[in-house]
PDB file of C-alpha atoms in Angstrom:
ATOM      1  CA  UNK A   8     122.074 266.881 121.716  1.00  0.00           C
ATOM      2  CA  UNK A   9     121.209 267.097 125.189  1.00  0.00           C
ATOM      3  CA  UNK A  10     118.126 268.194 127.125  1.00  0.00           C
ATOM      4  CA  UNK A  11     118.130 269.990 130.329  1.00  0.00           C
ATOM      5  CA  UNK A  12     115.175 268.770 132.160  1.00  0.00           C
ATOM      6  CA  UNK A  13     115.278 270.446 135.805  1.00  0.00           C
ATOM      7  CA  UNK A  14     112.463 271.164 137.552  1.00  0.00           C
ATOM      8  CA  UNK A  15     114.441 273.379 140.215  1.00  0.00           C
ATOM      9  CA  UNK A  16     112.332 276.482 140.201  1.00  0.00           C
ATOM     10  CA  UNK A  17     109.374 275.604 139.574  1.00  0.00           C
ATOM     11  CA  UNK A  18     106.369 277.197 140.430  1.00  0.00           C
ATOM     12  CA  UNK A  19     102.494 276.675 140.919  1.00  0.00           C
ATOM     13  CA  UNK A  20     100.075 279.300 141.895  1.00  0.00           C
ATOM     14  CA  UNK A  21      96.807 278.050 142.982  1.00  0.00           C
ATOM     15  CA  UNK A  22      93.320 280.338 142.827  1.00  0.00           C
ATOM     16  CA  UNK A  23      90.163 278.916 144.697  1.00  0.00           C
ATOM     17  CA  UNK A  24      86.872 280.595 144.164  1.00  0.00           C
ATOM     18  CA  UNK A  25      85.841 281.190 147.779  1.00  0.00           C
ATOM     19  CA  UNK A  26      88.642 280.415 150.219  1.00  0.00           C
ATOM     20  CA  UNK A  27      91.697 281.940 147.718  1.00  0.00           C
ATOM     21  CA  UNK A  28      90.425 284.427 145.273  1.00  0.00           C
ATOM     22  CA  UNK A  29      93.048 286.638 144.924  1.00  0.00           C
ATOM     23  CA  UNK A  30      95.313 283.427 144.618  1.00  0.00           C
ATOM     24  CA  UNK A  31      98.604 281.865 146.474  1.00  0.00           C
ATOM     25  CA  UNK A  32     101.706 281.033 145.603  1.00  0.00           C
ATOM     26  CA  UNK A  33     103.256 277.242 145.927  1.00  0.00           C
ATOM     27  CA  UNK A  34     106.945 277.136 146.109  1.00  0.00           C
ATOM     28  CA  UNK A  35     107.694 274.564 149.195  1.00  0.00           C
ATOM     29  CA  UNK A  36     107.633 271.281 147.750  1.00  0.00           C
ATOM     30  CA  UNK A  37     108.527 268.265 149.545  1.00  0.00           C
ATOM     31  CA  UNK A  38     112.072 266.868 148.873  1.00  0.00           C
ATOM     32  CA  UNK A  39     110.679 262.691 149.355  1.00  0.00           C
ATOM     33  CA  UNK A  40     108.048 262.399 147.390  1.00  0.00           C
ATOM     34  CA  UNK A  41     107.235 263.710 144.114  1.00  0.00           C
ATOM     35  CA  UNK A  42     106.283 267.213 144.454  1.00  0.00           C
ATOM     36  CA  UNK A  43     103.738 267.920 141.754  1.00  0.00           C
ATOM     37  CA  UNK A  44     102.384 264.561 139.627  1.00  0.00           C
ATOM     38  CA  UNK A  45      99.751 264.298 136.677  1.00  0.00           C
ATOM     39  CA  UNK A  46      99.048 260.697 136.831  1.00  0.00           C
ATOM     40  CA  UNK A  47      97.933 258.787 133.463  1.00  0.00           C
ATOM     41  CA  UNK A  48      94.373 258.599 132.451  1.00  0.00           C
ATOM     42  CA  UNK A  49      92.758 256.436 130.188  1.00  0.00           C
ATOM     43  CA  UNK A  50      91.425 258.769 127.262  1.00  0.00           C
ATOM     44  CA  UNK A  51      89.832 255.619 125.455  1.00  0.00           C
ATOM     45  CA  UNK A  52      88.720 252.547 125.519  1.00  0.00           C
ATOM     46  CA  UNK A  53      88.727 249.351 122.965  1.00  0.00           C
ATOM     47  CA  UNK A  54      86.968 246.179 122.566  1.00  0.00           C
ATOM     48  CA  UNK A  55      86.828 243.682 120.045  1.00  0.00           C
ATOM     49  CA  UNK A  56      83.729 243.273 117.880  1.00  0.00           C
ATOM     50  CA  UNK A  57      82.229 239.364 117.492  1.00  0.00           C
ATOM     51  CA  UNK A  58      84.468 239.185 113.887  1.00  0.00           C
ATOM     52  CA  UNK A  59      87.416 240.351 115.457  1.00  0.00           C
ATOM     53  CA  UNK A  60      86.778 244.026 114.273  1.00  0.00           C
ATOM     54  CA  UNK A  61      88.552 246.700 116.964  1.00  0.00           C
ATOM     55  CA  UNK A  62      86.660 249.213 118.085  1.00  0.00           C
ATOM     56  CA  UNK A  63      87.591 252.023 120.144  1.00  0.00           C
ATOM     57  CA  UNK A  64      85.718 255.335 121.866  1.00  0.00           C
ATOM     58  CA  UNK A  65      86.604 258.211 123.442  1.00  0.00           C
ATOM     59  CA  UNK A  66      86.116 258.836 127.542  1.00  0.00           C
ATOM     60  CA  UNK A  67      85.620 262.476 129.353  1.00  0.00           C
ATOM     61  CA  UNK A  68      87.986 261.994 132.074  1.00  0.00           C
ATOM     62  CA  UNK A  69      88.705 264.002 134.781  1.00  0.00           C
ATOM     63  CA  UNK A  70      92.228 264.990 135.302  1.00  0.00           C
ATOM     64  CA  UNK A  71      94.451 264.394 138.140  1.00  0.00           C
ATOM     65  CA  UNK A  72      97.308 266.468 140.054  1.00  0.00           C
ATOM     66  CA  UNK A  73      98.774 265.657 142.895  1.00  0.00           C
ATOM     67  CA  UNK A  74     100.833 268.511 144.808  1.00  0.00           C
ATOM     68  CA  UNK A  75     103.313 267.043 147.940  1.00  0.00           C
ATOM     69  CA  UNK A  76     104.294 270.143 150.219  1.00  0.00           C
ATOM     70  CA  UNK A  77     106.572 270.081 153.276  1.00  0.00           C
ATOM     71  CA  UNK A  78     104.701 269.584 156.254  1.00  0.00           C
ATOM     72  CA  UNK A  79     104.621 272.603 159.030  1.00  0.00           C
ATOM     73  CA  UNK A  80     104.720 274.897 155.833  1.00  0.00           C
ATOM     74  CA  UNK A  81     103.008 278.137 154.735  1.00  0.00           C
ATOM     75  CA  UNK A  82     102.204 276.312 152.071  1.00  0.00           C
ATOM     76  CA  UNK A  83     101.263 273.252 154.230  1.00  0.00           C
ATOM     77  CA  UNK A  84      98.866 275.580 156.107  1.00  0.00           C
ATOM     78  CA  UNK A  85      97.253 277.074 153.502  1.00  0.00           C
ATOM     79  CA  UNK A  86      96.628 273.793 151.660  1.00  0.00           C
ATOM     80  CA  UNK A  87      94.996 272.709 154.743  1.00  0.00           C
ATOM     81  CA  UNK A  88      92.868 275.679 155.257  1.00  0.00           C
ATOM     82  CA  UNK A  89      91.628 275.004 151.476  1.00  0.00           C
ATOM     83  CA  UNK A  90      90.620 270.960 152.607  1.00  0.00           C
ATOM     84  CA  UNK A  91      88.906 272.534 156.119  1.00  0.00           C
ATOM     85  CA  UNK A  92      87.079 274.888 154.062  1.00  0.00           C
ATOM     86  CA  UNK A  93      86.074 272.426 151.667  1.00  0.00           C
ATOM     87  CA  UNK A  94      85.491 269.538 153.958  1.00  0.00           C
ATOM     88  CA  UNK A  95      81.976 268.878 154.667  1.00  0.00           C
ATOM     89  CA  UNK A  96      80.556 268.895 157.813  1.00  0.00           C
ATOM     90  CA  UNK A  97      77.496 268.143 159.805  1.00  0.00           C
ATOM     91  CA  UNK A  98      76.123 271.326 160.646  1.00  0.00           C
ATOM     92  CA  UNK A  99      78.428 273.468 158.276  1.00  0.00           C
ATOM     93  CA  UNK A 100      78.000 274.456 154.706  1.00  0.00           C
ATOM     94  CA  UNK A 101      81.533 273.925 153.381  1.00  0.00           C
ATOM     95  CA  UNK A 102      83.366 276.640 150.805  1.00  0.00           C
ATOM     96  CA  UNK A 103      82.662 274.479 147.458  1.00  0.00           C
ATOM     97  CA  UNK A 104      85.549 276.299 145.921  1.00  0.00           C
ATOM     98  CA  UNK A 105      86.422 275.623 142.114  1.00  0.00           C
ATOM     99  CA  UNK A 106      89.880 275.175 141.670  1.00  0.00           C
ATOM    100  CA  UNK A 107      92.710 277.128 139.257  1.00  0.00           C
ATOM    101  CA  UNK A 108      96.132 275.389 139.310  1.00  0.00           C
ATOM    102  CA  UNK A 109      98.899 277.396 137.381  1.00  0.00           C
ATOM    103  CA  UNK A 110     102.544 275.313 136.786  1.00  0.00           C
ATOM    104  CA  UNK A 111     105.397 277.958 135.707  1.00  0.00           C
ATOM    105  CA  UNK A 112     108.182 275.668 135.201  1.00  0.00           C
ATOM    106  CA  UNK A 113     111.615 276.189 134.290  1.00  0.00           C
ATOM    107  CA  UNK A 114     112.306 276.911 130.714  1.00  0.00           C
ATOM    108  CA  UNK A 115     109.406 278.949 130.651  1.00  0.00           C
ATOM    109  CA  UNK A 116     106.464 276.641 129.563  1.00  0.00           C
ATOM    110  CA  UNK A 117     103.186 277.115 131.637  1.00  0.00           C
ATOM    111  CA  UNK A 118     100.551 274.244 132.276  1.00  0.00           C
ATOM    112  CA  UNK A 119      96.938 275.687 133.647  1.00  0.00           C
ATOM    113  CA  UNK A 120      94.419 273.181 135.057  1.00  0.00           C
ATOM    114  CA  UNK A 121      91.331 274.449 135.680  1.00  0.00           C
ATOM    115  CA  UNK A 122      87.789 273.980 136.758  1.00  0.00           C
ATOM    116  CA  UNK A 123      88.939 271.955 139.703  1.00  0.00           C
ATOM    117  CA  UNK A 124      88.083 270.472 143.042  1.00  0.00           C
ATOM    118  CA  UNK A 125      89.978 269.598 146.181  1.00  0.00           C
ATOM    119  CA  UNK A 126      89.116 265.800 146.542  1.00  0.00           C
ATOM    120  CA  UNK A 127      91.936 264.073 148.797  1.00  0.00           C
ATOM    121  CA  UNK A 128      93.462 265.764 151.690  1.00  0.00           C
ATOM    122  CA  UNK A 129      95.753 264.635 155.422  1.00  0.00           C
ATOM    123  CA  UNK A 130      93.600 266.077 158.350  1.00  0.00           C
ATOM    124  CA  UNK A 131      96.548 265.821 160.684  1.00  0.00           C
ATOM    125  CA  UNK A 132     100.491 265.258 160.482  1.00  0.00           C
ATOM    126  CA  UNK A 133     101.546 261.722 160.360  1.00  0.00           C
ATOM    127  CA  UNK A 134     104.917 260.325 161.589  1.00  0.00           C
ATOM    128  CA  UNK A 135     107.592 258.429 159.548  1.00  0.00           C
ATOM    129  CA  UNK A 136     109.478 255.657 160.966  1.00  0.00           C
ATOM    130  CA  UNK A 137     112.528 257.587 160.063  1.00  0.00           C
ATOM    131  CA  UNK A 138     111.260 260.165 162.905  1.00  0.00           C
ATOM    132  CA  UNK A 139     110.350 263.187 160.411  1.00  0.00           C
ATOM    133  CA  UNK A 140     107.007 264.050 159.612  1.00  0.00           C
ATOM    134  CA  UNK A 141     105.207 262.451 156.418  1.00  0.00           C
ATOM    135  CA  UNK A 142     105.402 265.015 153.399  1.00  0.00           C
ATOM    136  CA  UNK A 143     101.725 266.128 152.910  1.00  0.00           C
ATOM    137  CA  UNK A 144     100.333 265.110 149.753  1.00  0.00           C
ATOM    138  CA  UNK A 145      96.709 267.021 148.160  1.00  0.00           C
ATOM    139  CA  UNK A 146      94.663 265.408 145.296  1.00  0.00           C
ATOM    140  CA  UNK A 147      92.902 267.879 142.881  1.00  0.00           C
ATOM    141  CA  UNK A 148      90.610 267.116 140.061  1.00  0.00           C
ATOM    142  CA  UNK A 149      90.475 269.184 137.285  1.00  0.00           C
ATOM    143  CA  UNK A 150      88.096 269.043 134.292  1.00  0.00           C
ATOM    144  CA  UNK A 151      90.104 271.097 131.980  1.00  0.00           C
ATOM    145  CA  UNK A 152      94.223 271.752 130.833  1.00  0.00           C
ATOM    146  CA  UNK A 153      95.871 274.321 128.872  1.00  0.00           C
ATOM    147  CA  UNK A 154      98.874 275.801 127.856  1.00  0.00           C
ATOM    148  CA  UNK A 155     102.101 273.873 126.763  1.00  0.00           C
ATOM    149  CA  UNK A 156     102.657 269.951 127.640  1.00  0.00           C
TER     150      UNK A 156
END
C-alpha cells in the first residue's frame, strides 16, 4: 500500500478578532523553509518516586504553529500588519487580537487552532547570503486544536 502525502494545495485561513474579522486567506508559502510547522510539546511529565515508583502528570500546554510566507507577499503584508497591530508600543494601545488558524489540506482533512495569539514576528526584511530575501517566518500560540490530526 502506498500513501500519498502531498501537501501541494494546501490552505490556511487565518481570522483575528480586531485587525482580520472577516478573515484572510494564506496560500503563499515559502519554498526554503517549512511553510506551516506544529512543533512537539511536552503533554506530561515523569519523575521517579524515592522507591523507584514512576510517576507521571499531565501539563496544559500551549500549542505552537509556525507559518513561513514569501517575503514581499500579500500574504507577507498582511502578516505584518497583524504583528504592527499587535505590537505594543509606548504611547499606543495595540489590537490584542485572538487568533483563529484554519489548515485545509489536501485530502480533505481540516486542522483548526484556536484561541490564539501572535507572539513572534520579523519587523523588517532580512538578507540571505545567497542574495534573496529571508522567507518570513510568524509564531502563533494557540490554546486550543480541533478537527482531524
Amino acid at each position: 500500500m502506498s500513501n500519498d502525502i502531498t501537501g501541494f494545495g494546501s490552505a490556511i485561513s487565518l481570522v483575528a478578532s480586531s485587525t482580520f474579522p472577516v478573515g484572510i486567506a494564506i496560500t503563499q508559502l515559502a519554498d526554503d523553509s517549512d511553510p506551516f510547522d506544529m512543533s512537539s510539546v511536552k503533554i506530561a511529565d515523569t519523575a521517579m518516586g524515592v522507591n523507584g515508583d514512576l510517576i507521571k502528570w499531565s501539563r496544559a500546554i500551549g500549542k505552537p504553529v509556525t507559518i513561513s510566507v514569501i517575503p514581499g507577499s500579500l500574504d507577507d503584508i498582511n502578516l505584518a500588519t497583524l504583528a504592527a497591530a499587535n505590537n505594543a508600543t509606548q504611547g499606543q494601545a495595540n489590537a490584542q487580537d485572538v487568533i483563529t488558524i484554519t489548515i485545509l489540506y489536501p485530502d480533505g482533512s481540516v486542522i483548526t487552532f484556536s484561541n490564539g495569539f501572535l507572539t513572534d514576528a520579523p519587523f523588517g526584511s532580512s538578507l540571505a547570503s545567497s542574495g534573496r530575501l529571508k522567507t518570513k517566518t510568524y509564531g502563533f500560540m494557540f490554546q486550543a486544536i480541533t478537527g482531524t490530526v
